[in-house]
XYZ file of C-alpha atoms in Angstrom:
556
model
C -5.260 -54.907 -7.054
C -3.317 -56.907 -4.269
C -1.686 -59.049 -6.853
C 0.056 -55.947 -8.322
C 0.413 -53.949 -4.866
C 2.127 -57.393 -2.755
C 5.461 -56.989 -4.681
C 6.043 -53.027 -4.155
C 7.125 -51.646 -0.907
C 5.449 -49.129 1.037
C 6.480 -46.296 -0.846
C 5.480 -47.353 -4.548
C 2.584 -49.011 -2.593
C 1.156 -46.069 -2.096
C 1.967 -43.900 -4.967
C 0.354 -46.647 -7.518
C -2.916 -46.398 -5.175
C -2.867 -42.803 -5.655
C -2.431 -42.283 -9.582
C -4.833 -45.165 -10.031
C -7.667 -42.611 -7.616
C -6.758 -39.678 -9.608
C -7.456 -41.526 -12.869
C -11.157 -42.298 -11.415
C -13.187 -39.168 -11.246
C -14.968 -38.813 -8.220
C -15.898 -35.030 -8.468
C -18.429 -33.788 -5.783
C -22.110 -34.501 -5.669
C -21.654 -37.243 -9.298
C -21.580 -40.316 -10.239
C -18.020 -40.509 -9.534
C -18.510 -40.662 -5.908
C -20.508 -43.481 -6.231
C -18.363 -45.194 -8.484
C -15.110 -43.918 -6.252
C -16.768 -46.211 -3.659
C -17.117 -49.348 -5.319
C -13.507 -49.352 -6.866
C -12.510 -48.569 -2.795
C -14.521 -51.768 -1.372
C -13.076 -53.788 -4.347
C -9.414 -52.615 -3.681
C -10.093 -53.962 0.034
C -11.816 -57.073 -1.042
C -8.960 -58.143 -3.024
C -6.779 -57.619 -0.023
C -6.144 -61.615 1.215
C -7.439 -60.983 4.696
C -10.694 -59.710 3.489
C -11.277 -61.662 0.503
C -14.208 -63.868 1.667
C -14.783 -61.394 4.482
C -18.019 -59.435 2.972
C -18.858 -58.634 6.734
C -15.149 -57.302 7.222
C -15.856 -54.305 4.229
C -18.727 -53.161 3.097
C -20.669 -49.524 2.205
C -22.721 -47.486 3.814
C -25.636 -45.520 1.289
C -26.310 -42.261 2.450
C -30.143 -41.974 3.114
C -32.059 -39.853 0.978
C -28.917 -39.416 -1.363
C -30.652 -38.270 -4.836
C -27.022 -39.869 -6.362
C -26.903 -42.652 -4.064
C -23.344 -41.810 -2.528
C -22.398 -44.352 -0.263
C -19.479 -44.568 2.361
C -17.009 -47.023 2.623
C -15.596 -49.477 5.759
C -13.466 -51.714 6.540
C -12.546 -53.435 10.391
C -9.104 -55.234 10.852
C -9.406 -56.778 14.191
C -5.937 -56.945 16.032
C -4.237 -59.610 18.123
C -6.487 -59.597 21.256
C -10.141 -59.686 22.227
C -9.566 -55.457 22.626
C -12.247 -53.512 22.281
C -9.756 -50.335 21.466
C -10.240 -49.247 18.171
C -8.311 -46.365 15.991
C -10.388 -44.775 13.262
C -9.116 -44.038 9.841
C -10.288 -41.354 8.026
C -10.759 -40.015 4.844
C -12.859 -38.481 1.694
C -12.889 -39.747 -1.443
C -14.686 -36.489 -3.563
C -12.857 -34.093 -5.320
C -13.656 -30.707 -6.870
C -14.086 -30.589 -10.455
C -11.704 -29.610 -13.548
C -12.776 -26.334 -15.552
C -10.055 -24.755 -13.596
C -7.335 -27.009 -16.076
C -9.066 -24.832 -18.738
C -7.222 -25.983 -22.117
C -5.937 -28.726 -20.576
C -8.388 -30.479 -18.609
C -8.513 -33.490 -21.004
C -5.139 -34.288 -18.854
C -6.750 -33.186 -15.304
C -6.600 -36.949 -14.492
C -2.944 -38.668 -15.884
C -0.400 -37.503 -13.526
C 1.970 -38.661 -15.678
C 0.960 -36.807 -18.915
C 0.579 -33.612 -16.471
C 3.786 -34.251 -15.360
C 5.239 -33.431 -18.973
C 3.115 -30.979 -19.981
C 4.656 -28.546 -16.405
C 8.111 -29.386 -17.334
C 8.065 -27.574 -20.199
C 5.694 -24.761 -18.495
C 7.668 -21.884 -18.325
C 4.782 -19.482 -16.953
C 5.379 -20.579 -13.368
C 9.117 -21.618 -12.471
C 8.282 -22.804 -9.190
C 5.723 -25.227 -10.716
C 8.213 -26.523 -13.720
C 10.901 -27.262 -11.007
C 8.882 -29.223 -8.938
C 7.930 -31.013 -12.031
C 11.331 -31.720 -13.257
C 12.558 -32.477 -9.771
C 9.939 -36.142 -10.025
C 9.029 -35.348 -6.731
C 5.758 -34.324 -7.140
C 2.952 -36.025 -8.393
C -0.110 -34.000 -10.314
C -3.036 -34.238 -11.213
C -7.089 -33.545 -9.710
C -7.405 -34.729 -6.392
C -3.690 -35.661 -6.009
C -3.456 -33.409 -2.723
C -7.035 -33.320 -1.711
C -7.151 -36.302 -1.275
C -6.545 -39.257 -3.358
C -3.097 -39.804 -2.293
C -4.590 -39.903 1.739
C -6.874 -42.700 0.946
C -4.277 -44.487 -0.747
C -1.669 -43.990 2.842
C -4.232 -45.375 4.704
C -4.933 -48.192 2.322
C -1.362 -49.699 2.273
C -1.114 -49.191 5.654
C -4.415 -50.908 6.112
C -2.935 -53.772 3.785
C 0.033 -53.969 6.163
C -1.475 -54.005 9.234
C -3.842 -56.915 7.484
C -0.517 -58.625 6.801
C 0.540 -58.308 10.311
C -2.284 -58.336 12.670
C -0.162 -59.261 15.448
C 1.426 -55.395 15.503
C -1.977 -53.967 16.503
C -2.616 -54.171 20.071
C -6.741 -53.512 18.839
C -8.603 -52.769 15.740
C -8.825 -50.418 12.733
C -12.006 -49.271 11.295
C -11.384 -47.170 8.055
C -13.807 -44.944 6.825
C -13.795 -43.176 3.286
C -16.723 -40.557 3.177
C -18.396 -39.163 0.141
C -19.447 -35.198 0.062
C -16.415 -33.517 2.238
C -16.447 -30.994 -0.543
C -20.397 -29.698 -0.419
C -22.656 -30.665 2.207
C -20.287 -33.645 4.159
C -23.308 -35.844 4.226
C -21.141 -38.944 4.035
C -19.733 -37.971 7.386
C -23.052 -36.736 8.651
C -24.502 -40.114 7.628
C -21.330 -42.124 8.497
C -22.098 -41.000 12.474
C -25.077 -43.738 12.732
C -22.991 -46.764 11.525
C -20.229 -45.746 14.106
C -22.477 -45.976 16.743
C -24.231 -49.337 15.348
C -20.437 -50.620 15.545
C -20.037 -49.132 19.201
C -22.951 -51.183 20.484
C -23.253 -53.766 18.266
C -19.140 -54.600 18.793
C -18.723 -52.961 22.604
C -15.896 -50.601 20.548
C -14.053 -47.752 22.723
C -12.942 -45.466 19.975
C -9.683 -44.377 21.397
C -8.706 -41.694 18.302
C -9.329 -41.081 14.741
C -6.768 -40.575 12.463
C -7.535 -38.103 9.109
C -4.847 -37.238 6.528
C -6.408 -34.091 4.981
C -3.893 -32.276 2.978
C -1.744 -29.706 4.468
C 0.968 -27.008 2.446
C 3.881 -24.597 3.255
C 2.620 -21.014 4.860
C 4.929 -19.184 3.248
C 7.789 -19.171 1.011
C 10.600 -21.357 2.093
C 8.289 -23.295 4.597
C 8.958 -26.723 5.301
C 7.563 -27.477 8.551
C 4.788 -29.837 8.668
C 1.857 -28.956 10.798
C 0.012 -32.100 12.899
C -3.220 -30.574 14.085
C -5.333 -32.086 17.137
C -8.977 -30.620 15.967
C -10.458 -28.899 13.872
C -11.942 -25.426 13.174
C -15.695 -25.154 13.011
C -17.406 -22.881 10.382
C -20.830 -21.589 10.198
C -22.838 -19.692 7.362
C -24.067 -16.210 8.241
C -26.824 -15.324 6.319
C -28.905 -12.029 6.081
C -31.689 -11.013 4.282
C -32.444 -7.311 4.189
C -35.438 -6.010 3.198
C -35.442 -2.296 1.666
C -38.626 0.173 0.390
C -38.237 0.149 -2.854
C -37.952 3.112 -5.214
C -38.412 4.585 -8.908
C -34.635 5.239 -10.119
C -35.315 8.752 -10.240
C -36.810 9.138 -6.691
C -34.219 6.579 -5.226
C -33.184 8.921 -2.399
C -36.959 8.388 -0.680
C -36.734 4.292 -0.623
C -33.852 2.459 1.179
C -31.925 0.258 -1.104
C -30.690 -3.172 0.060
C -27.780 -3.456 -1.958
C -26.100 -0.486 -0.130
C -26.593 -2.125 3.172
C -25.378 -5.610 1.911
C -22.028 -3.482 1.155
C -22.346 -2.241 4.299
C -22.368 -5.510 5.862
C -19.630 -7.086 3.410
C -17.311 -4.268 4.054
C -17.264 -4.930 7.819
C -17.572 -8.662 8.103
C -15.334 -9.899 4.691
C -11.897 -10.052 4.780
C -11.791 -8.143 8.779
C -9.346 -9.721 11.160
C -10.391 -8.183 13.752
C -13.450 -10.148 13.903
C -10.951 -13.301 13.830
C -9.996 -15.147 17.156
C -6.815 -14.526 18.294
C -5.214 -17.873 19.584
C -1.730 -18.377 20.176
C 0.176 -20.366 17.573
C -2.990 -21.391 16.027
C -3.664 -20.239 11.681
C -6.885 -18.205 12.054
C -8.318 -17.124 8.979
C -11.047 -14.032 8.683
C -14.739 -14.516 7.548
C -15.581 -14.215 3.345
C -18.351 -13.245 1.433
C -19.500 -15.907 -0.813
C -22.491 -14.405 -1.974
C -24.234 -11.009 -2.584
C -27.340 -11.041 -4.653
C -30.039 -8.647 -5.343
C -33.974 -9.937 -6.220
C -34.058 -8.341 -9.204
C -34.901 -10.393 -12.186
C -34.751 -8.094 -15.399
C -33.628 -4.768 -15.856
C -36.333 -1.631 -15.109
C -35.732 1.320 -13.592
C -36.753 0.395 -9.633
C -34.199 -0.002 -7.264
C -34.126 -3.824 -5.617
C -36.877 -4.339 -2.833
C -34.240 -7.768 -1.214
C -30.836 -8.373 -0.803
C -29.264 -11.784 0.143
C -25.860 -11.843 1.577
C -23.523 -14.912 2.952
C -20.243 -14.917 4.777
C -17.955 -18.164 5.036
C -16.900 -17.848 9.221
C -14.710 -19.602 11.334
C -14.855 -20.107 14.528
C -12.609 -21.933 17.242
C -13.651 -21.062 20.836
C -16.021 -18.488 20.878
C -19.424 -19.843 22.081
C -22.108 -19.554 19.317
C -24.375 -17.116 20.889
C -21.781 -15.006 21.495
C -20.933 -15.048 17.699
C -24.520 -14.056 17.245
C -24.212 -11.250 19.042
C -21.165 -9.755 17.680
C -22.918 -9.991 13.906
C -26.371 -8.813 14.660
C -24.259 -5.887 16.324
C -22.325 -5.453 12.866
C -25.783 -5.617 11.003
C -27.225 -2.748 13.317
C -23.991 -0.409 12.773
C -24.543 -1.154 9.146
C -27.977 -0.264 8.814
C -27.391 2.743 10.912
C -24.260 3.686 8.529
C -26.912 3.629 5.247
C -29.997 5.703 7.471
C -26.962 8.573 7.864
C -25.667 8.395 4.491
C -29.429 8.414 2.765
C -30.497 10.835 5.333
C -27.078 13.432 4.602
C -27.654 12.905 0.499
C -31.242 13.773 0.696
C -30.291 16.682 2.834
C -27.966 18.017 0.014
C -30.379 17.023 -2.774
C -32.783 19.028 -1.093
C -30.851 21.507 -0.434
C -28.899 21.635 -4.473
C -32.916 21.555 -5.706
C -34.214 24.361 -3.192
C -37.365 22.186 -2.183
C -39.012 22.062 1.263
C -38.593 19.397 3.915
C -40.338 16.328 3.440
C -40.695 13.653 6.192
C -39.035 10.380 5.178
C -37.529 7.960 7.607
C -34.468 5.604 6.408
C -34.633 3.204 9.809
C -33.605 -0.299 8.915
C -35.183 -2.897 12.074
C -31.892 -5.537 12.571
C -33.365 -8.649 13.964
C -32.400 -12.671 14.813
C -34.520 -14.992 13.632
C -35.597 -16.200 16.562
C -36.739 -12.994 17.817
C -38.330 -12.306 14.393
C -40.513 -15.292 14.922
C -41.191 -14.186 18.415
C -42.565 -11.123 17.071
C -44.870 -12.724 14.051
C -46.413 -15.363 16.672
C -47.345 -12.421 19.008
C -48.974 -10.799 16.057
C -50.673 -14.410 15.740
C -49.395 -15.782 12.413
C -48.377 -19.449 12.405
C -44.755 -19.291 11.587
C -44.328 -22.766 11.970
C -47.350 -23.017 8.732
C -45.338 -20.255 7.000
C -41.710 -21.736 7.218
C -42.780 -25.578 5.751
C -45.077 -23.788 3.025
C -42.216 -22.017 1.740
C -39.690 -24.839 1.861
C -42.008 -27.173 0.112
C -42.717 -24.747 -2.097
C -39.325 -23.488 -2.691
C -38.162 -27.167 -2.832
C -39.846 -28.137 -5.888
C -37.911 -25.631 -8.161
C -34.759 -25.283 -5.895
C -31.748 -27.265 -5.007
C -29.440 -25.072 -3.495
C -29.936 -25.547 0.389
C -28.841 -21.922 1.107
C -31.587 -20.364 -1.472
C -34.481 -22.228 0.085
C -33.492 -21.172 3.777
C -33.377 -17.746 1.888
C -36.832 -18.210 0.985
C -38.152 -19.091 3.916
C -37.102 -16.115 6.003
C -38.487 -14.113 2.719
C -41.628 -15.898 3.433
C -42.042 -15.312 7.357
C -40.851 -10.827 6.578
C -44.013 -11.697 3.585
C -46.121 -12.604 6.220
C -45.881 -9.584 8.169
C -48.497 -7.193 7.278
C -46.350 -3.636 8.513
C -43.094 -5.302 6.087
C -41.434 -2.877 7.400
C -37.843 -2.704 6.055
C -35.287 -5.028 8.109
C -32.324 -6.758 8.245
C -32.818 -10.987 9.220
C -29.571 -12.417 10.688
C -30.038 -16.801 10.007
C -28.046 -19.383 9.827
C -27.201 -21.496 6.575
C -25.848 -25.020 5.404
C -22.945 -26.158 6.320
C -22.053 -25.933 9.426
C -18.918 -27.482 11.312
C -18.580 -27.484 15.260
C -15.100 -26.555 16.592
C -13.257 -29.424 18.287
C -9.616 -29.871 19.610
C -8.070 -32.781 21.396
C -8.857 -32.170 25.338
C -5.673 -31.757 27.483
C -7.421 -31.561 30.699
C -8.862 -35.325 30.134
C -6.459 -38.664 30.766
C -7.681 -39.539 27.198
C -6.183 -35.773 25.849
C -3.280 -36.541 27.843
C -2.479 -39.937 26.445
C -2.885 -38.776 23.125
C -1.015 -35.911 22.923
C 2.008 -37.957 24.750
C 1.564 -40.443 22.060
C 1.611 -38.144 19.417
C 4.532 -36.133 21.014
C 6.995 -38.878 20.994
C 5.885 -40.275 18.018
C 6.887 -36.986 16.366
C 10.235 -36.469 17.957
C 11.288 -39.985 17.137
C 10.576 -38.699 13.658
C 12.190 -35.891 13.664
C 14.942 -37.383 14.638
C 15.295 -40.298 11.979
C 13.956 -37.666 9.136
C 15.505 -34.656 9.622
C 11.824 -33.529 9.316
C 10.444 -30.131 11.454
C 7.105 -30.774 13.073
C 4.493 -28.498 14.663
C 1.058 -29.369 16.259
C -1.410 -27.162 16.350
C -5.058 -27.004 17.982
C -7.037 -26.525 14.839
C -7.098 -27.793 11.382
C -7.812 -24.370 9.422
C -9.618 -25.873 6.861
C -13.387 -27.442 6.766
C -12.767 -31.473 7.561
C -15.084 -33.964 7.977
C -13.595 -34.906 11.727
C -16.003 -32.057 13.034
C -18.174 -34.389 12.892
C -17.034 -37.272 15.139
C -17.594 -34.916 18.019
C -19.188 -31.942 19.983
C -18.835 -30.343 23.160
C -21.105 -27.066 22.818
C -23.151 -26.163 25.424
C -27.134 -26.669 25.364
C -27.220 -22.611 24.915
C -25.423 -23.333 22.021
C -27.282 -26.019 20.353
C -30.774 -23.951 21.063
C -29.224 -20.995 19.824
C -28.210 -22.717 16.258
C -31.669 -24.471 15.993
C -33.569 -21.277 16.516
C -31.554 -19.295 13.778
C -31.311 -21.975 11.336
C -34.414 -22.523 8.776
C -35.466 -25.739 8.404
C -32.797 -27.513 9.969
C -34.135 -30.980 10.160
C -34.390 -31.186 6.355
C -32.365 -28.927 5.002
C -29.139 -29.671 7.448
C -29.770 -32.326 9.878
C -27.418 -32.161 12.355
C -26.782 -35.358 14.705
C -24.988 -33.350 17.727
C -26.307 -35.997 20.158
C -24.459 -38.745 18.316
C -21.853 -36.382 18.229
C -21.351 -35.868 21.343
C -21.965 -39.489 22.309
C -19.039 -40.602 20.441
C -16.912 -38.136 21.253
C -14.190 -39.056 19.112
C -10.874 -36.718 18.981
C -9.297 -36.462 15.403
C -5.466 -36.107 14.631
C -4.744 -34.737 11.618
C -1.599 -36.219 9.690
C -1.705 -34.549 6.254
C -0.237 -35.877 3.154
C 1.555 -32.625 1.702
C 1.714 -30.868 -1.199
C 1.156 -27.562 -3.104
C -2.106 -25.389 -4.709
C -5.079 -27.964 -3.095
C -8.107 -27.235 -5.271
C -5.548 -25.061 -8.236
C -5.417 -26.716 -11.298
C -1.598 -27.070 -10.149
C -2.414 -29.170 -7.415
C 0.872 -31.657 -6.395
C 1.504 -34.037 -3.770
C 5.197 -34.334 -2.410
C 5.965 -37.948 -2.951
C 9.353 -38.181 -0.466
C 7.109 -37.083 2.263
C 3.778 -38.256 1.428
C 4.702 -41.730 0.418
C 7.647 -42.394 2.739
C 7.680 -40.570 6.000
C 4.169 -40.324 6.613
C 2.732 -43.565 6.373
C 5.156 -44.757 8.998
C 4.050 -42.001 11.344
C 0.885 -43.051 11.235
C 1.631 -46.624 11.262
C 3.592 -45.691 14.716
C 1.105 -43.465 16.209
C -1.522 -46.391 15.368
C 0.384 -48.806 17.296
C 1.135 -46.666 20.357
C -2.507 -45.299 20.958
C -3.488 -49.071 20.599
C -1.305 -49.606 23.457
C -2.816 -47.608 26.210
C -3.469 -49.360 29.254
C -6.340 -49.613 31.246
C -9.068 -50.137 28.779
C-alpha cells in the first residue's frame, strides 16, 4: 500500500485509502469486520516506520467474540521520551446494503455509483452532487471508511516526520460501533495495559465520526467535545388475558404499550433542553405482542423499547420520570376499559359486575425486592432463564425480556403489571470538562486551532458539547455518580453477560474525545456521500494541527 500512497499528496492520499475501505465489506457483526482488520494492520505494516515493527501494530481479539472481531493499533512514538499521548479513533463496521435495493451489486465501487447518480433524475440534489465530482459514494463512504483513511495518512505523515510530534499517537480502529460497540468495550483493557505497561498520560482522543448539514443550505461544520449517552428503556407489561368476545373483562397489553409509545416516542418535551446543543427525542424501536398464532384471545405480554438520549440528567432521575410515564399510562387504559365497560353495560342492559382494570407499575429493582420478601430466589430465577433463553436466543434485548418474564412467572398472585428494565446498549454521557486545567487546555487548543482555520478556509465552525449520535468515545470515560452506577446495575438483567460494562476502567482513564467529523450527506441511506474538498483537504490538517498543539502542553 505505501508504495502506491508515498507519491500522492495528502489529499489523493486519503481519498485512495477510502475507496479501497469501501470496496472491502466490513458490514456489522461478519466476517468483514474481521477481515476489515487485517487489511488495516497490513496497510500500517507496509508503512516504512512500522515495517519490521510487529510490536509497533498489532490487533486486539475481542474476548468471547463468536466472529472473532478484533481491534486494531498502532503507537508512533514522537521526538522525546514524553509520556503524552493523543488517541486516534475510529470504527471500521458498516451497516449493510439491502437499502441499494436494485442496485446493491454497486453498493461498494464509488466510482460505478458515481455514474449510475449522474444520470438519476429522481433526486436532483443527489445527481448534482454527483456531477459536481465532489462527492464520493458508496457503503460506508460517510460512516466511516473515509475517517479511518484521514487518520491513516495522517498517521503515515506523522511516521514520516516524527520530529513534529512533541509525544505519541496510538490509533485505534474498533469493530462493532454499529450493534453492541464491543470493540470499544473490549478496546478499554488494552488502553490501560498501555497506560501501565508504557507510564502513558492520555492527554485527548481524537474521533472523526461523520457529521452532515442540519438543514437546507447548511454549511457550518460542527466540532463536538463529548458525546451523548443513550440508554434502552424497556417494559414488559403483563395483562389478564381475555376471550375476544369478553375482551372488555381482561386488560390487554397492547393498549398500554400504545399508551406508553404515545407518550415517550417522538415527545420533546421529555428531551433536555441545553443551549446550543442538537437534542433529539426518545424512539420506539420495538413493540411486540406474545402471541404466536392467530386465535381468538387477546395477548397475555407486551414488550416495548424506546431508543433515549440523555446528556445531563442523572440516571435515577431518568428512572423516575419513565416509571412516572408508565403509571399515567396504565392509569389512562384502567379509565378507558373501565368507561367502555360502563357503556357496554349500559348499551346491553346487564347488571354491575365487579371487575378491576389496575395495572401495578414497578422498577425492577423494587420488583425483586418484592419476590425475595415473598422468599423466591430471584437471583436462581434470573440465570435459569438466561441460560435457558440463551440456548435458542441471540438477540441480547429478547433474553433480558425473558428474564423479567421469568421473575413476574415466578410470582404466584401474577398479578397484571408493568416492569420498567434496562436493555443493551447503553452509552454514558460525557463532554470535555471546562472547570478542569485539562478542559481548559483543550478547549484553548481546539479554539485557536479552529479560528486559524477559519481563517485560511473560509470555512464556518461551531463546537458543541455533545455528539448527537451513538459513538464509541462514550466509552473512554465516565463521571456518573455511584447512585448512578447502582441504579443501572439494579435495573439491568444480566448485566455481566449480557452487557458488561467496564465503568471503573472508564472512569480510570478518563479520556475526553473531540470529535472532528469527515462530512458528507444521508449516513446509513443508500445515498450516502462524503464531501471530498472538505473531507480530504481541510480536515486532515485540522487534525494534524490540533495533534501537534495538545502534544505541546506543558507541565506533563
Amino acid at each position: 500500500m505505501f508504495a502506491n500512497l508515498k507519491t500522492m499528496n495528502l489529499s489523493q492520499q486519503a481519498e485512495y485509502l477510502t475507496k479501497a475501505l469501501v470496496q472491502m465489506k466490513s458490514y456489522n457483526h461478519s466476517d468483514g469486520e474481521r477481515h476489515k482488520a487485517d487489511f488495516l494492520k497490513e496497510i500500517i505494516h507496509s508503512y516504512p516506520s512500522f515495517n519490521d515493527n510487529d510490536n509497533l501494530v498489532w490487533t486486539q481479539e475481542i474476548p468471547g467474540d463468536e466472529l472473532g472481531r478484533k481491534n486494531v493499533f498502532a503507537f508512533l512514538k514522537g521526538r522525546s521520551r514524553s509520556k503524552k499521548t493523543t488517541i486516534y479513533l475510529a470504527h471500521l463496521d458498516t451497516v449493510g446494503t439491502e437499502d441499494f435495493g436494485p442496485i446493491q451489486g454497486l453498493a461498494h465501487d464509488p466510482d460505478k455509483l458515481q455514474e449510475f447518480f449522474v444520470q438519476y433524475g429522481s433526486d436532483p440534489e443527489v445527481q448534482e452532487d454527483a456531477r459536481s465530482n465532489e462527492w464520493l459514494f458508496g457503503r460506508g463512504a460517510l460512516d466511516m471508511q473515509s475517517g479511518i483513511a484521514v487518520h491513516l495518512a495522517n498517521l503515515l505523515f506523522f511516521s514520516e516526520n516524527p520530529d513534529e510530534l512533541a509525544g505519541n499517537l496510538l490509533v485505534m480502529f474498533n469493530a462493532d460501533e454499529e450493534g453492541e460497540h464491543k470493540g470499544s468495550r473490549a478496546a478499554l483493557s488494552e488502553l490501560l495495559r498501555l497506560k501501565e505497561k508504557m507510564g502513558l498520560e492520555y492527554l485527548a482522543a481524537i474521533n472523526n465520526d461523520f457529521i452532515s448539514p442540519l438543514y437546507d443550505g447548511d454549511t457550518t461544520k460542527y466540532i463536538y467535545t463529548g458525546t451523548a449517552g443513550k440508554i434502552l428503556p424497556c417494559f414488559s407489561i403483563f395483562g389478564r388475558e381475555a376471550h375476544a368476545g369478553e375482551s372488555l373483562a381482561g386488560i390487554d397489553p397492547t393498549l398500554i404499550a400504545a399508551e406508553l409509545t404515545a407518550r415517550i416516542s417522538q415527545n420533546f418535551q421529555l428531551t433536555e433542553k441545553l443551549e446550543g446543543e442538537l437534542v433529539l427525542p426518545p424512539s420506539c424501536l420495538y413493540m411486540r405482542d406474545d402471541k404466536k398464532r392467530y386465535d381468538v384471545q387477546t395477548a397475555v405480554g407486551c414488550r416495548v423499547y424506546f431508543n433515549y438520549f440523555f446528556y445531563e440528567k442523572p440516571l435515577k432521575q431518568l428512572s423516575k420520570e419513565l416509571g412516572m410515564i408508565a403509571e399515567d399510562a396504565a392509569i389512562a387504559v384502567e379509565d378507558r376499559l373501565k368507561g367502555a365497560y360502563k357503556d357496554f353495560r349500559t348499551v346491553n342492559k346487564l347488571p354491575e359486575r365487579q371487575l378491576d382494570w389496575g395495572t401495578e407499575v414497578t422498577a425492577l429493582d423494587d420488583f425483586l425486592v418484592y419476590l425475595e420478601e415473598k422468599g423466591i430466589d430471584t437471583v436462581s430465577v434470573m440465570e435459569e432463564a438466561r441460560k435457558q433463553s440463551s440456548l435458542d436466543e441471540t438477540d441480547a434485548r429478547m433474553i433480558a425480556f425473558d428474564i423479567v418474564e421469568a421473575l413476574h412467572q415466578s410470582d404466584p398472585e401474577k398479578k397484571p403489571r408493568v416492569v420498567l428494565f434496562y436493555g443493551t446498549p447503553f452509552l454514558p454521557a460525557n463532554t470535555v470538562d471546562v472547570n478542569t486545567e485539562r478542559g481548559i487546555f483543550l478547549k484553548n487548543c481546539l479554539e485557536e486551532v479552529l479560528s486559524e482555520e477559519a481563517k485560511k478556509t473560509g470555512e464556518t465552525f461551531k463546537v458543541r458539547k455533545y455528539f448527537p449520535y451513538l459513538s464509541d468515545g462514550s466509552f473512554l470515560s465516565f463521571d456518573g455518580s455511584d447512585e448512578d452506577i447502582q441504579s443501572l446495575k439494579k435495573n439491568f438483567p444480566a448485566i455481566k453477560s449480557l452487557f458488561p460494562i467496564p465503568l471503573k476502567a472508564m472512569r480510570d482513564l478518563n479520556i475526553p474525545v473531540i470529535n472532528l467529523g469527515v462530512y458528507g450527506k444521508a449516513g446509513h441511506k443508500w445515498t450516502e456521500r462524503v464531501y471530498k474538498p472538505y473531507t480530504f483537504e481541510v480536515l486532515p490538517e485540522i487534525i494534524r494541527k490540533l495533534t501537534r498543539r495538545i502534544l505541546q502542553k506543558p507541565g506533563s
